[in-house]
Amino acid sequence: MQKWFGAVFPILSILLLLWIEQSVGVSYGVKTVAKVILFLAIPLLLFRATKFPFLRFQNADRKSLRLAFILGISIMVLIIGVFLLLQKHIDIASLRDDLLQSGITPTVFPFIALYILIGNSVIEEFFFRGLLPNLFGQSKTRFILPSFFFAIYHIAIFLPWFTLPILMLAVGGLWAGGLIFQLVNEKCRTILPSWIIHMFADVGILLIGVYILYFY
């Protein structure tokens, strides 16, 4: 049951979210509710008996946390640097229009940014770095598939904005990032280190969002 869920449910969830993201004209709030249901509510109901050991943040050791901060800052700088380098290959006008049509306006952006930084990051870490690896047990699949699902999931977000080569580069970077996230968690068996890295990465993305919404 657990391995079946770990392999099949993410695929179904990602396909559903991709459909919601690209085919249904709904607001960012509706998309967020769908994500919370699929990535958090359903797993919490189905696997509450496991008590989710990866949420025991007190198990995180100082070395893992220090590494998380170093990697997080490095990834944040890398994200901003790559954006600046590849900016001319990104359809920023289309990206901005898509954000506005989704209800992400300059007025509400600060509130959405706060949710992305704290709420969205912990939901994704719970699902991709906590629940799925835990369901696969000690199999090496626990590194490969969750990171792959994490990367593919973001296609739903990136699809309209990038050319195919840039899209493939983004997905490959996310897959590699997911592997790094998971490896950092290995020693302490908790998602706190990867959550820290994830938040730093989101800071980089949100700073790009600030530029697009307020200065482009």
mmCIF file with all atom_site columns, C-alpha atoms in Angstrom:
data_model
loop_
_atom_site.group_PDB
_atom_site.id
_atom_site.type_symbol
_atom_site.label_atom_id
_atom_site.label_alt_id
_atom_site.label_comp_id
_atom_site.label_asym_id
_atom_site.label_entity_id
_atom_site.label_seq_id
_atom_site.pdbx_PDB_ins_code
_atom_site.Cartn_x
_atom_site.Cartn_y
_atom_site.Cartn_z
_atom_site.occupancy
_atom_site.B_iso_or_equiv
_atom_site.pdbx_formal_charge
_atom_site.auth_seq_id
_atom_site.auth_comp_id
_atom_site.auth_asym_id
_atom_site.auth_atom_id
_atom_site.pdbx_PDB_model_num
ATOM 1   C CA . MET A 1 1   ? 0.000  0.000  0.000   1.00 0.00 ? 1   MET A CA 1
ATOM 2   C CA . GLN A 1 2   ? 2.688  2.484  1.002   1.00 0.00 ? 2   GLN A CA 1
ATOM 3   C CA . LYS A 1 3   ? 4.996  1.970  -1.994  1.00 0.00 ? 3   LYS A CA 1
ATOM 4   C CA . TRP A 1 4   ? 1.996  1.913  -4.343  1.00 0.00 ? 4   TRP A CA 1
ATOM 5   C CA . PHE A 1 5   ? 0.839  5.210  -2.893  1.00 0.00 ? 5   PHE A CA 1
ATOM 6   C CA . GLY A 1 6   ? 4.343  6.636  -3.145  1.00 0.00 ? 6   GLY A CA 1
ATOM 7   C CA . ALA A 1 7   ? 4.586  5.777  -6.848  1.00 0.00 ? 7   ALA A CA 1
ATOM 8   C CA . VAL A 1 8   ? 1.033  6.343  -8.125  1.00 0.00 ? 8   VAL A CA 1
ATOM 9   C CA . PHE A 1 9   ? -0.516 9.071  -5.992  1.00 0.00 ? 9   PHE A CA 1
ATOM 10  C CA . PRO A 1 10  ? 2.121  11.740 -6.837  1.00 0.00 ? 10  PRO A CA 1
ATOM 11  C CA . ILE A 1 11  ? 1.597  11.106 -10.549 1.00 0.00 ? 11  ILE A CA 1
ATOM 12  C CA . LEU A 1 12  ? -2.174 11.469 -10.248 1.00 0.00 ? 12  LEU A CA 1
ATOM 13  C CA . SER A 1 13  ? -1.829 14.541 -8.037  1.00 0.00 ? 13  SER A CA 1
ATOM 14  C CA . ILE A 1 14  ? 0.659  16.217 -10.358 1.00 0.00 ? 14  ILE A CA 1
ATOM 15  C CA . LEU A 1 15  ? -1.536 15.545 -13.403 1.00 0.00 ? 15  LEU A CA 1
ATOM 16  C CA . LEU A 1 16  ? -4.534 17.002 -11.599 1.00 0.00 ? 16  LEU A CA 1
ATOM 17  C CA . LEU A 1 17  ? -2.594 20.075 -10.496 1.00 0.00 ? 17  LEU A CA 1
ATOM 18  C CA . LEU A 1 18  ? -1.182 20.481 -14.004 1.00 0.00 ? 18  LEU A CA 1
ATOM 19  C CA . TRP A 1 19  ? -4.735 20.423 -15.366 1.00 0.00 ? 19  TRP A CA 1
ATOM 20  C CA . ILE A 1 20  ? -5.879 22.968 -12.760 1.00 0.00 ? 20  ILE A CA 1
ATOM 21  C CA . GLU A 1 21  ? -2.839 25.158 -13.437 1.00 0.00 ? 21  GLU A CA 1
ATOM 22  C CA . GLN A 1 22  ? -3.053 25.212 -17.224 1.00 0.00 ? 22  GLN A CA 1
ATOM 23  C CA . SER A 1 23  ? -6.585 24.262 -18.292 1.00 0.00 ? 23  SER A CA 1
ATOM 24  C CA . VAL A 1 24  ? -8.919 25.744 -15.696 1.00 0.00 ? 24  VAL A CA 1
ATOM 25  C CA . GLY A 1 25  ? -9.114 29.494 -15.255 1.00 0.00 ? 25  GLY A CA 1
ATOM 26  C CA . VAL A 1 26  ? -9.060 29.582 -11.459 1.00 0.00 ? 26  VAL A CA 1
ATOM 27  C CA . SER A 1 27  ? -7.390 31.902 -8.987  1.00 0.00 ? 27  SER A CA 1
ATOM 28  C CA . TYR A 1 28  ? -4.189 31.285 -7.086  1.00 0.00 ? 28  TYR A CA 1
ATOM 29  C CA . GLY A 1 29  ? -6.298 30.660 -3.974  1.00 0.00 ? 29  GLY A CA 1
ATOM 30  C CA . VAL A 1 30  ? -8.164 27.754 -5.592  1.00 0.00 ? 30  VAL A CA 1
ATOM 31  C CA . LYS A 1 31  ? -4.897 26.255 -6.812  1.00 0.00 ? 31  LYS A CA 1
ATOM 32  C CA . THR A 1 32  ? -3.526 26.536 -3.273  1.00 0.00 ? 32  THR A CA 1
ATOM 33  C CA . VAL A 1 33  ? -6.530 24.766 -1.763  1.00 0.00 ? 33  VAL A CA 1
ATOM 34  C CA . ALA A 1 34  ? -6.183 21.921 -4.279  1.00 0.00 ? 34  ALA A CA 1
ATOM 35  C CA . LYS A 1 35  ? -2.511 21.568 -3.412  1.00 0.00 ? 35  LYS A CA 1
ATOM 36  C CA . VAL A 1 36  ? -3.182 21.534 0.332   1.00 0.00 ? 36  VAL A CA 1
ATOM 37  C CA . ILE A 1 37  ? -5.790 18.791 -0.110  1.00 0.00 ? 37  ILE A CA 1
ATOM 38  C CA . LEU A 1 38  ? -3.581 16.587 -2.311  1.00 0.00 ? 38  LEU A CA 1
ATOM 39  C CA . PHE A 1 39  ? -0.174 17.114 -0.705  1.00 0.00 ? 39  PHE A CA 1
ATOM 40  C CA . LEU A 1 40  ? -1.185 17.512 2.939   1.00 0.00 ? 40  LEU A CA 1
ATOM 41  C CA . ALA A 1 41  ? -4.763 16.663 3.947   1.00 0.00 ? 41  ALA A CA 1
ATOM 42  C CA . ILE A 1 42  ? -5.097 13.292 2.174   1.00 0.00 ? 42  ILE A CA 1
ATOM 43  C CA . PRO A 1 43  ? -1.665 11.999 3.300   1.00 0.00 ? 43  PRO A CA 1
ATOM 44  C CA . LEU A 1 44  ? -2.339 13.135 6.879   1.00 0.00 ? 44  LEU A CA 1
ATOM 45  C CA . LEU A 1 45  ? -5.576 11.154 6.904   1.00 0.00 ? 45  LEU A CA 1
ATOM 46  C CA . LEU A 1 46  ? -4.175 8.035  5.241   1.00 0.00 ? 46  LEU A CA 1
ATOM 47  C CA . PHE A 1 47  ? -0.902 7.750  7.138   1.00 0.00 ? 47  PHE A CA 1
ATOM 48  C CA . ARG A 1 48  ? -1.586 9.353  10.522  1.00 0.00 ? 48  ARG A CA 1
ATOM 49  C CA . ALA A 1 49  ? -0.731 6.033  12.195  1.00 0.00 ? 49  ALA A CA 1
ATOM 50  C CA . THR A 1 50  ? 2.933  6.462  11.182  1.00 0.00 ? 50  THR A CA 1
ATOM 51  C CA . LYS A 1 51  ? 3.141  9.598  13.386  1.00 0.00 ? 51  LYS A CA 1
ATOM 52  C CA . PHE A 1 52  ? 5.345  11.161 10.686  1.00 0.00 ? 52  PHE A CA 1
ATOM 53  C CA . PRO A 1 53  ? 8.792  10.807 12.297  1.00 0.00 ? 53  PRO A CA 1
ATOM 54  C CA . PHE A 1 54  ? 10.296 13.212 9.753   1.00 0.00 ? 54  PHE A CA 1
ATOM 55  C CA . LEU A 1 55  ? 8.467  16.070 11.515  1.00 0.00 ? 55  LEU A CA 1
ATOM 56  C CA . ARG A 1 56  ? 10.541 15.653 14.690  1.00 0.00 ? 56  ARG A CA 1
ATOM 57  C CA . PHE A 1 57  ? 12.589 18.795 14.180  1.00 0.00 ? 57  PHE A CA 1
ATOM 58  C CA . GLN A 1 58  ? 14.370 18.348 17.510  1.00 0.00 ? 58  GLN A CA 1
ATOM 59  C CA . ASN A 1 59  ? 16.351 15.508 15.924  1.00 0.00 ? 59  ASN A CA 1
ATOM 60  C CA . ALA A 1 60  ? 18.158 17.907 13.598  1.00 0.00 ? 60  ALA A CA 1
ATOM 61  C CA . ASP A 1 61  ? 21.843 18.217 14.531  1.00 0.00 ? 61  ASP A CA 1
ATOM 62  C CA . ARG A 1 62  ? 23.863 21.429 14.314  1.00 0.00 ? 62  ARG A CA 1
ATOM 63  C CA . LYS A 1 63  ? 26.062 20.185 11.482  1.00 0.00 ? 63  LYS A CA 1
ATOM 64  C CA . SER A 1 64  ? 23.049 19.458 9.278   1.00 0.00 ? 64  SER A CA 1
ATOM 65  C CA . LEU A 1 65  ? 21.506 22.837 10.069  1.00 0.00 ? 65  LEU A CA 1
ATOM 66  C CA . ARG A 1 66  ? 24.764 24.689 9.394   1.00 0.00 ? 66  ARG A CA 1
ATOM 67  C CA . LEU A 1 67  ? 25.090 22.889 6.052   1.00 0.00 ? 67  LEU A CA 1
ATOM 68  C CA . ALA A 1 68  ? 21.461 23.760 5.272   1.00 0.00 ? 68  ALA A CA 1
ATOM 69  C CA . PHE A 1 69  ? 22.098 27.472 5.788   1.00 0.00 ? 69  PHE A CA 1
ATOM 70  C CA . ILE A 1 70  ? 25.237 27.402 3.627   1.00 0.00 ? 70  ILE A CA 1
ATOM 71  C CA . LEU A 1 71  ? 23.496 25.509 0.820   1.00 0.00 ? 71  LEU A CA 1
ATOM 72  C CA . GLY A 1 72  ? 20.381 27.649 1.118   1.00 0.00 ? 72  GLY A CA 1
ATOM 73  C CA . ILE A 1 73  ? 22.274 30.915 0.681   1.00 0.00 ? 73  ILE A CA 1
ATOM 74  C CA . SER A 1 74  ? 24.285 29.427 -2.186  1.00 0.00 ? 74  SER A CA 1
ATOM 75  C CA . ILE A 1 75  ? 21.152 28.241 -4.008  1.00 0.00 ? 75  ILE A CA 1
ATOM 76  C CA . MET A 1 76  ? 19.445 31.609 -3.491  1.00 0.00 ? 76  MET A CA 1
ATOM 77  C CA . VAL A 1 77  ? 22.399 33.396 -5.096  1.00 0.00 ? 77  VAL A CA 1
ATOM 78  C CA . LEU A 1 78  ? 22.512 30.797 -7.892  1.00 0.00 ? 78  LEU A CA 1
ATOM 79  C CA . ILE A 1 79  ? 18.807 31.249 -8.709  1.00 0.00 ? 79  ILE A CA 1
ATOM 80  C CA . ILE A 1 80  ? 19.157 35.019 -8.989  1.00 0.00 ? 80  ILE A CA 1
ATOM 81  C CA . GLY A 1 81  ? 22.356 34.673 -11.007 1.00 0.00 ? 81  GLY A CA 1
ATOM 82  C CA . VAL A 1 82  ? 20.821 32.214 -13.474 1.00 0.00 ? 82  VAL A CA 1
ATOM 83  C CA . PHE A 1 83  ? 17.791 34.475 -13.909 1.00 0.00 ? 83  PHE A CA 1
ATOM 84  C CA . LEU A 1 84  ? 20.007 37.458 -14.697 1.00 0.00 ? 84  LEU A CA 1
ATOM 85  C CA . LEU A 1 85  ? 22.074 35.365 -17.105 1.00 0.00 ? 85  LEU A CA 1
ATOM 86  C CA . LEU A 1 86  ? 19.097 33.885 -18.967 1.00 0.00 ? 86  LEU A CA 1
ATOM 87  C CA . GLN A 1 87  ? 16.727 36.818 -18.663 1.00 0.00 ? 87  GLN A CA 1
ATOM 88  C CA . LYS A 1 88  ? 16.638 37.527 -22.402 1.00 0.00 ? 88  LYS A CA 1
ATOM 89  C CA . HIS A 1 89  ? 15.431 33.958 -23.048 1.00 0.00 ? 89  HIS A CA 1
ATOM 90  C CA . ILE A 1 90  ? 12.499 34.260 -20.628 1.00 0.00 ? 90  ILE A CA 1
ATOM 91  C CA . ASP A 1 91  ? 9.155  35.713 -21.688 1.00 0.00 ? 91  ASP A CA 1
ATOM 92  C CA . ILE A 1 92  ? 8.888  38.048 -18.703 1.00 0.00 ? 92  ILE A CA 1
ATOM 93  C CA . ALA A 1 93  ? 5.894  39.937 -20.105 1.00 0.00 ? 93  ALA A CA 1
ATOM 94  C CA . SER A 1 94  ? 3.958  36.663 -20.426 1.00 0.00 ? 94  SER A CA 1
ATOM 95  C CA . LEU A 1 95  ? 5.113  35.639 -16.977 1.00 0.00 ? 95  LEU A CA 1
ATOM 96  C CA . ARG A 1 96  ? 3.885  38.910 -15.489 1.00 0.00 ? 96  ARG A CA 1
ATOM 97  C CA . ASP A 1 97  ? 0.533  38.661 -17.279 1.00 0.00 ? 97  ASP A CA 1
ATOM 98  C CA . ASP A 1 98  ? 0.107  35.090 -16.039 1.00 0.00 ? 98  ASP A CA 1
ATOM 99  C CA . LEU A 1 99  ? 0.789  36.173 -12.464 1.00 0.00 ? 99  LEU A CA 1
ATOM 100 C CA . LEU A 1 100 ? -1.726 39.002 -12.712 1.00 0.00 ? 100 LEU A CA 1
ATOM 101 C CA . GLN A 1 101 ? -4.390 36.754 -14.266 1.00 0.00 ? 101 GLN A CA 1
ATOM 102 C CA . SER A 1 102 ? -3.896 34.296 -11.392 1.00 0.00 ? 102 SER A CA 1
ATOM 103 C CA . GLY A 1 103 ? -4.660 37.071 -8.918  1.00 0.00 ? 103 GLY A CA 1
ATOM 104 C CA . ILE A 1 104 ? -1.041 37.692 -7.918  1.00 0.00 ? 104 ILE A CA 1
ATOM 105 C CA . THR A 1 105 ? -1.072 41.478 -8.091  1.00 0.00 ? 105 THR A CA 1
ATOM 106 C CA . PRO A 1 106 ? 1.409  43.952 -6.557  1.00 0.00 ? 106 PRO A CA 1
ATOM 107 C CA . THR A 1 107 ? -1.149 44.598 -3.800  1.00 0.00 ? 107 THR A CA 1
ATOM 108 C CA . VAL A 1 108 ? -1.524 41.006 -2.610  1.00 0.00 ? 108 VAL A CA 1
ATOM 109 C CA . PHE A 1 109 ? 1.980  39.822 -3.503  1.00 0.00 ? 109 PHE A CA 1
ATOM 110 C CA . PRO A 1 110 ? 3.438  40.450 -0.002  1.00 0.00 ? 110 PRO A CA 1
ATOM 111 C CA . PHE A 1 111 ? 0.820  38.163 1.558   1.00 0.00 ? 111 PHE A CA 1
ATOM 112 C CA . ILE A 1 112 ? 1.272  35.478 -1.096  1.00 0.00 ? 112 ILE A CA 1
ATOM 113 C CA . ALA A 1 113 ? 5.035  35.747 -0.685  1.00 0.00 ? 113 ALA A CA 1
ATOM 114 C CA . LEU A 1 114 ? 4.673  35.100 3.047   1.00 0.00 ? 114 LEU A CA 1
ATOM 115 C CA . TYR A 1 115 ? 2.563  32.010 2.353   1.00 0.00 ? 115 TYR A CA 1
ATOM 116 C CA . ILE A 1 116 ? 5.029  30.736 -0.255  1.00 0.00 ? 116 ILE A CA 1
ATOM 117 C CA . LEU A 1 117 ? 7.969  31.279 2.068   1.00 0.00 ? 117 LEU A CA 1
ATOM 118 C CA . ILE A 1 118 ? 6.479  29.465 5.067   1.00 0.00 ? 118 ILE A CA 1
ATOM 119 C CA . GLY A 1 119 ? 3.300  27.569 4.169   1.00 0.00 ? 119 GLY A CA 1
ATOM 120 C CA . ASN A 1 120 ? 3.981  26.355 0.646   1.00 0.00 ? 120 ASN A CA 1
ATOM 121 C CA . SER A 1 121 ? 7.556  25.369 1.426   1.00 0.00 ? 121 SER A CA 1
ATOM 122 C CA . VAL A 1 122 ? 6.584  23.202 4.387   1.00 0.00 ? 122 VAL A CA 1
ATOM 123 C CA . ILE A 1 123 ? 3.772  21.535 2.400   1.00 0.00 ? 123 ILE A CA 1
ATOM 124 C CA . GLU A 1 124 ? 6.171  20.596 -0.393  1.00 0.00 ? 124 GLU A CA 1
ATOM 125 C CA . GLU A 1 125 ? 8.822  19.426 2.064   1.00 0.00 ? 125 GLU A CA 1
ATOM 126 C CA . PHE A 1 126 ? 6.259  17.361 3.959   1.00 0.00 ? 126 PHE A CA 1
ATOM 127 C CA . PHE A 1 127 ? 5.165  15.622 0.761   1.00 0.00 ? 127 PHE A CA 1
ATOM 128 C CA . PHE A 1 128 ? 8.320  15.330 -1.355  1.00 0.00 ? 128 PHE A CA 1
ATOM 129 C CA . ARG A 1 129 ? 11.071 15.088 1.297   1.00 0.00 ? 129 ARG A CA 1
ATOM 130 C CA . GLY A 1 130 ? 9.130  13.604 4.170   1.00 0.00 ? 130 GLY A CA 1
ATOM 131 C CA . LEU A 1 131 ? 6.171  11.429 3.230   1.00 0.00 ? 131 LEU A CA 1
ATOM 132 C CA . LEU A 1 132 ? 7.310  9.951  -0.107  1.00 0.00 ? 132 LEU A CA 1
ATOM 133 C CA . PRO A 1 133 ? 10.850 8.951  0.962   1.00 0.00 ? 133 PRO A CA 1
ATOM 134 C CA . ASN A 1 134 ? 9.373  7.499  4.163   1.00 0.00 ? 134 ASN A CA 1
ATOM 135 C CA . LEU A 1 135 ? 6.925  5.378  2.150   1.00 0.00 ? 135 LEU A CA 1
ATOM 136 C CA . PHE A 1 136 ? 9.734  3.950  0.011   1.00 0.00 ? 136 PHE A CA 1
ATOM 137 C CA . GLY A 1 137 ? 11.678 2.875  3.103   1.00 0.00 ? 137 GLY A CA 1
ATOM 138 C CA . GLN A 1 138 ? 15.417 2.249  2.637   1.00 0.00 ? 138 GLN A CA 1
ATOM 139 C CA . SER A 1 139 ? 15.177 1.610  -1.097  1.00 0.00 ? 139 SER A CA 1
ATOM 140 C CA . LYS A 1 140 ? 17.307 3.884  -3.295  1.00 0.00 ? 140 LYS A CA 1
ATOM 141 C CA . THR A 1 141 ? 14.030 4.782  -4.961  1.00 0.00 ? 141 THR A CA 1
ATOM 142 C CA . ARG A 1 142 ? 13.480 7.096  -2.001  1.00 0.00 ? 142 ARG A CA 1
ATOM 143 C CA . PHE A 1 143 ? 16.082 9.452  -3.472  1.00 0.00 ? 143 PHE A CA 1
ATOM 144 C CA . ILE A 1 144 ? 15.259 9.213  -7.157  1.00 0.00 ? 144 ILE A CA 1
ATOM 145 C CA . LEU A 1 145 ? 11.458 9.225  -7.470  1.00 0.00 ? 145 LEU A CA 1
ATOM 146 C CA . PRO A 1 146 ? 10.474 11.915 -4.925  1.00 0.00 ? 146 PRO A CA 1
ATOM 147 C CA . SER A 1 147 ? 13.058 14.299 -6.402  1.00 0.00 ? 147 SER A CA 1
ATOM 148 C CA . PHE A 1 148 ? 11.824 13.490 -9.914  1.00 0.00 ? 148 PHE A CA 1
ATOM 149 C CA . PHE A 1 149 ? 8.199  14.096 -8.905  1.00 0.00 ? 149 PHE A CA 1
ATOM 150 C CA . PHE A 1 150 ? 9.244  17.380 -7.276  1.00 0.00 ? 150 PHE A CA 1
ATOM 151 C CA . ALA A 1 151 ? 10.850 18.522 -10.529 1.00 0.00 ? 151 ALA A CA 1
ATOM 152 C CA . ILE A 1 152 ? 8.015  17.386 -12.782 1.00 0.00 ? 152 ILE A CA 1
ATOM 153 C CA . TYR A 1 153 ? 5.420  19.014 -10.541 1.00 0.00 ? 153 TYR A CA 1
ATOM 154 C CA . HIS A 1 154 ? 6.963  22.413 -11.210 1.00 0.00 ? 154 HIS A CA 1
ATOM 155 C CA . ILE A 1 155 ? 6.438  22.024 -14.951 1.00 0.00 ? 155 ILE A CA 1
ATOM 156 C CA . ALA A 1 156 ? 2.848  23.061 -14.184 1.00 0.00 ? 156 ALA A CA 1
ATOM 157 C CA . ILE A 1 157 ? 4.223  26.399 -13.034 1.00 0.00 ? 157 ILE A CA 1
ATOM 158 C CA . PHE A 1 158 ? 7.015  26.924 -15.564 1.00 0.00 ? 158 PHE A CA 1
ATOM 159 C CA . LEU A 1 159 ? 5.304  25.635 -18.715 1.00 0.00 ? 159 LEU A CA 1
ATOM 160 C CA . PRO A 1 160 ? 4.005  28.915 -20.197 1.00 0.00 ? 160 PRO A CA 1
ATOM 161 C CA . TRP A 1 161 ? 7.071  31.019 -19.418 1.00 0.00 ? 161 TRP A CA 1
ATOM 162 C CA . PHE A 1 162 ? 10.163 29.278 -20.748 1.00 0.00 ? 162 PHE A CA 1
ATOM 163 C CA . THR A 1 163 ? 11.398 27.872 -24.035 1.00 0.00 ? 163 THR A CA 1
ATOM 164 C CA . LEU A 1 164 ? 11.886 24.085 -24.087 1.00 0.00 ? 164 LEU A CA 1
ATOM 165 C CA . PRO A 1 165 ? 15.671 24.166 -23.455 1.00 0.00 ? 165 PRO A CA 1
ATOM 166 C CA . ILE A 1 166 ? 15.259 26.524 -20.482 1.00 0.00 ? 166 ILE A CA 1
ATOM 167 C CA . LEU A 1 167 ? 12.358 24.419 -19.214 1.00 0.00 ? 167 LEU A CA 1
ATOM 168 C CA . MET A 1 168 ? 14.471 21.253 -19.345 1.00 0.00 ? 168 MET A CA 1
ATOM 169 C CA . LEU A 1 169 ? 17.302 23.066 -17.587 1.00 0.00 ? 169 LEU A CA 1
ATOM 170 C CA . ALA A 1 170 ? 14.905 24.203 -14.861 1.00 0.00 ? 170 ALA A CA 1
ATOM 171 C CA . VAL A 1 171 ? 13.498 20.698 -14.366 1.00 0.00 ? 171 VAL A CA 1
ATOM 172 C CA . GLY A 1 172 ? 17.002 19.205 -14.281 1.00 0.00 ? 172 GLY A CA 1
ATOM 173 C CA . GLY A 1 173 ? 18.066 21.796 -11.730 1.00 0.00 ? 173 GLY A CA 1
ATOM 174 C CA . LEU A 1 174 ? 15.025 21.051 -9.583  1.00 0.00 ? 174 LEU A CA 1
ATOM 175 C CA . TRP A 1 175 ? 15.720 17.313 -9.731  1.00 0.00 ? 175 TRP A CA 1
ATOM 176 C CA . ALA A 1 176 ? 19.317 17.862 -8.672  1.00 0.00 ? 176 ALA A CA 1
ATOM 177 C CA . GLY A 1 177 ? 18.138 20.263 -5.982  1.00 0.00 ? 177 GLY A CA 1
ATOM 178 C CA . GLY A 1 178 ? 15.652 17.705 -4.704  1.00 0.00 ? 178 GLY A CA 1
ATOM 179 C CA . LEU A 1 179 ? 18.428 15.118 -4.395  1.00 0.00 ? 179 LEU A CA 1
ATOM 180 C CA . ILE A 1 180 ? 20.566 17.585 -2.449  1.00 0.00 ? 180 ILE A CA 1
ATOM 181 C CA . PHE A 1 181 ? 17.631 18.414 -0.172  1.00 0.00 ? 181 PHE A CA 1
ATOM 182 C CA . GLN A 1 182 ? 17.061 14.741 0.581   1.00 0.00 ? 182 GLN A CA 1
ATOM 183 C CA . LEU A 1 183 ? 20.734 13.988 1.215   1.00 0.00 ? 183 LEU A CA 1
ATOM 184 C CA . VAL A 1 184 ? 20.984 16.865 3.704   1.00 0.00 ? 184 VAL A CA 1
ATOM 185 C CA . ASN A 1 185 ? 18.064 15.347 5.630   1.00 0.00 ? 185 ASN A CA 1
ATOM 186 C CA . GLU A 1 186 ? 19.585 11.871 5.822   1.00 0.00 ? 186 GLU A CA 1
ATOM 187 C CA . LYS A 1 187 ? 21.612 12.185 9.003   1.00 0.00 ? 187 LYS A CA 1
ATOM 188 C CA . CYS A 1 188 ? 18.905 13.665 11.211  1.00 0.00 ? 188 CYS A CA 1
ATOM 189 C CA . ARG A 1 189 ? 15.921 11.969 9.490   1.00 0.00 ? 189 ARG A CA 1
ATOM 190 C CA . THR A 1 190 ? 13.864 15.148 9.617   1.00 0.00 ? 190 THR A CA 1
ATOM 191 C CA . ILE A 1 191 ? 12.806 17.641 6.946   1.00 0.00 ? 191 ILE A CA 1
ATOM 192 C CA . LEU A 1 192 ? 14.024 20.715 8.870   1.00 0.00 ? 192 LEU A CA 1
ATOM 193 C CA . PRO A 1 193 ? 17.339 21.066 6.955   1.00 0.00 ? 193 PRO A CA 1
ATOM 194 C CA . SER A 1 194 ? 15.706 20.793 3.531   1.00 0.00 ? 194 SER A CA 1
ATOM 195 C CA . TRP A 1 195 ? 12.945 23.162 4.643   1.00 0.00 ? 195 TRP A CA 1
ATOM 196 C CA . ILE A 1 196 ? 15.595 25.764 5.500   1.00 0.00 ? 196 ILE A CA 1
ATOM 197 C CA . ILE A 1 197 ? 17.210 25.337 2.066   1.00 0.00 ? 197 ILE A CA 1
ATOM 198 C CA . HIS A 1 198 ? 13.801 25.485 0.401   1.00 0.00 ? 198 HIS A CA 1
ATOM 199 C CA . MET A 1 199 ? 12.960 28.782 2.105   1.00 0.00 ? 199 MET A CA 1
ATOM 200 C CA . PHE A 1 200 ? 16.233 30.348 0.970   1.00 0.00 ? 200 PHE A CA 1
ATOM 201 C CA . ALA A 1 201 ? 15.532 29.164 -2.593  1.00 0.00 ? 201 ALA A CA 1
ATOM 202 C CA . ASP A 1 202 ? 12.070 30.705 -2.356  1.00 0.00 ? 202 ASP A CA 1
ATOM 203 C CA . VAL A 1 203 ? 13.598 34.002 -1.220  1.00 0.00 ? 203 VAL A CA 1
ATOM 204 C CA . GLY A 1 204 ? 15.577 34.038 -4.462  1.00 0.00 ? 204 GLY A CA 1
ATOM 205 C CA . ILE A 1 205 ? 12.450 33.335 -6.508  1.00 0.00 ? 205 ILE A CA 1
ATOM 206 C CA . LEU A 1 206 ? 10.410 35.905 -4.604  1.00 0.00 ? 206 LEU A CA 1
ATOM 207 C CA . LEU A 1 207 ? 13.049 38.576 -5.178  1.00 0.00 ? 207 LEU A CA 1
ATOM 208 C CA . ILE A 1 208 ? 12.717 37.867 -8.897  1.00 0.00 ? 208 ILE A CA 1
ATOM 209 C CA . GLY A 1 209 ? 8.949  38.203 -8.419  1.00 0.00 ? 209 GLY A CA 1
ATOM 210 C CA . VAL A 1 210 ? 9.470  41.603 -6.810  1.00 0.00 ? 210 VAL A CA 1
ATOM 211 C CA . TYR A 1 211 ? 11.451 42.721 -9.849  1.00 0.00 ? 211 TYR A CA 1
ATOM 212 C CA . ILE A 1 212 ? 8.825  41.427 -12.290 1.00 0.00 ? 212 ILE A CA 1
ATOM 213 C CA . LEU A 1 213 ? 5.781  42.867 -10.498 1.00 0.00 ? 213 LEU A CA 1
ATOM 214 C CA . TYR A 1 214 ? 7.184  46.172 -9.282  1.00 0.00 ? 214 TYR A CA 1
ATOM 215 C CA . PHE A 1 215 ? 10.053 47.159 -11.553 1.00 0.00 ? 215 PHE A CA 1
ATOM 216 C CA . TYR A 1 216 ? 9.593  45.504 -14.977 1.00 0.00 ? 216 TYR A CA 1
#
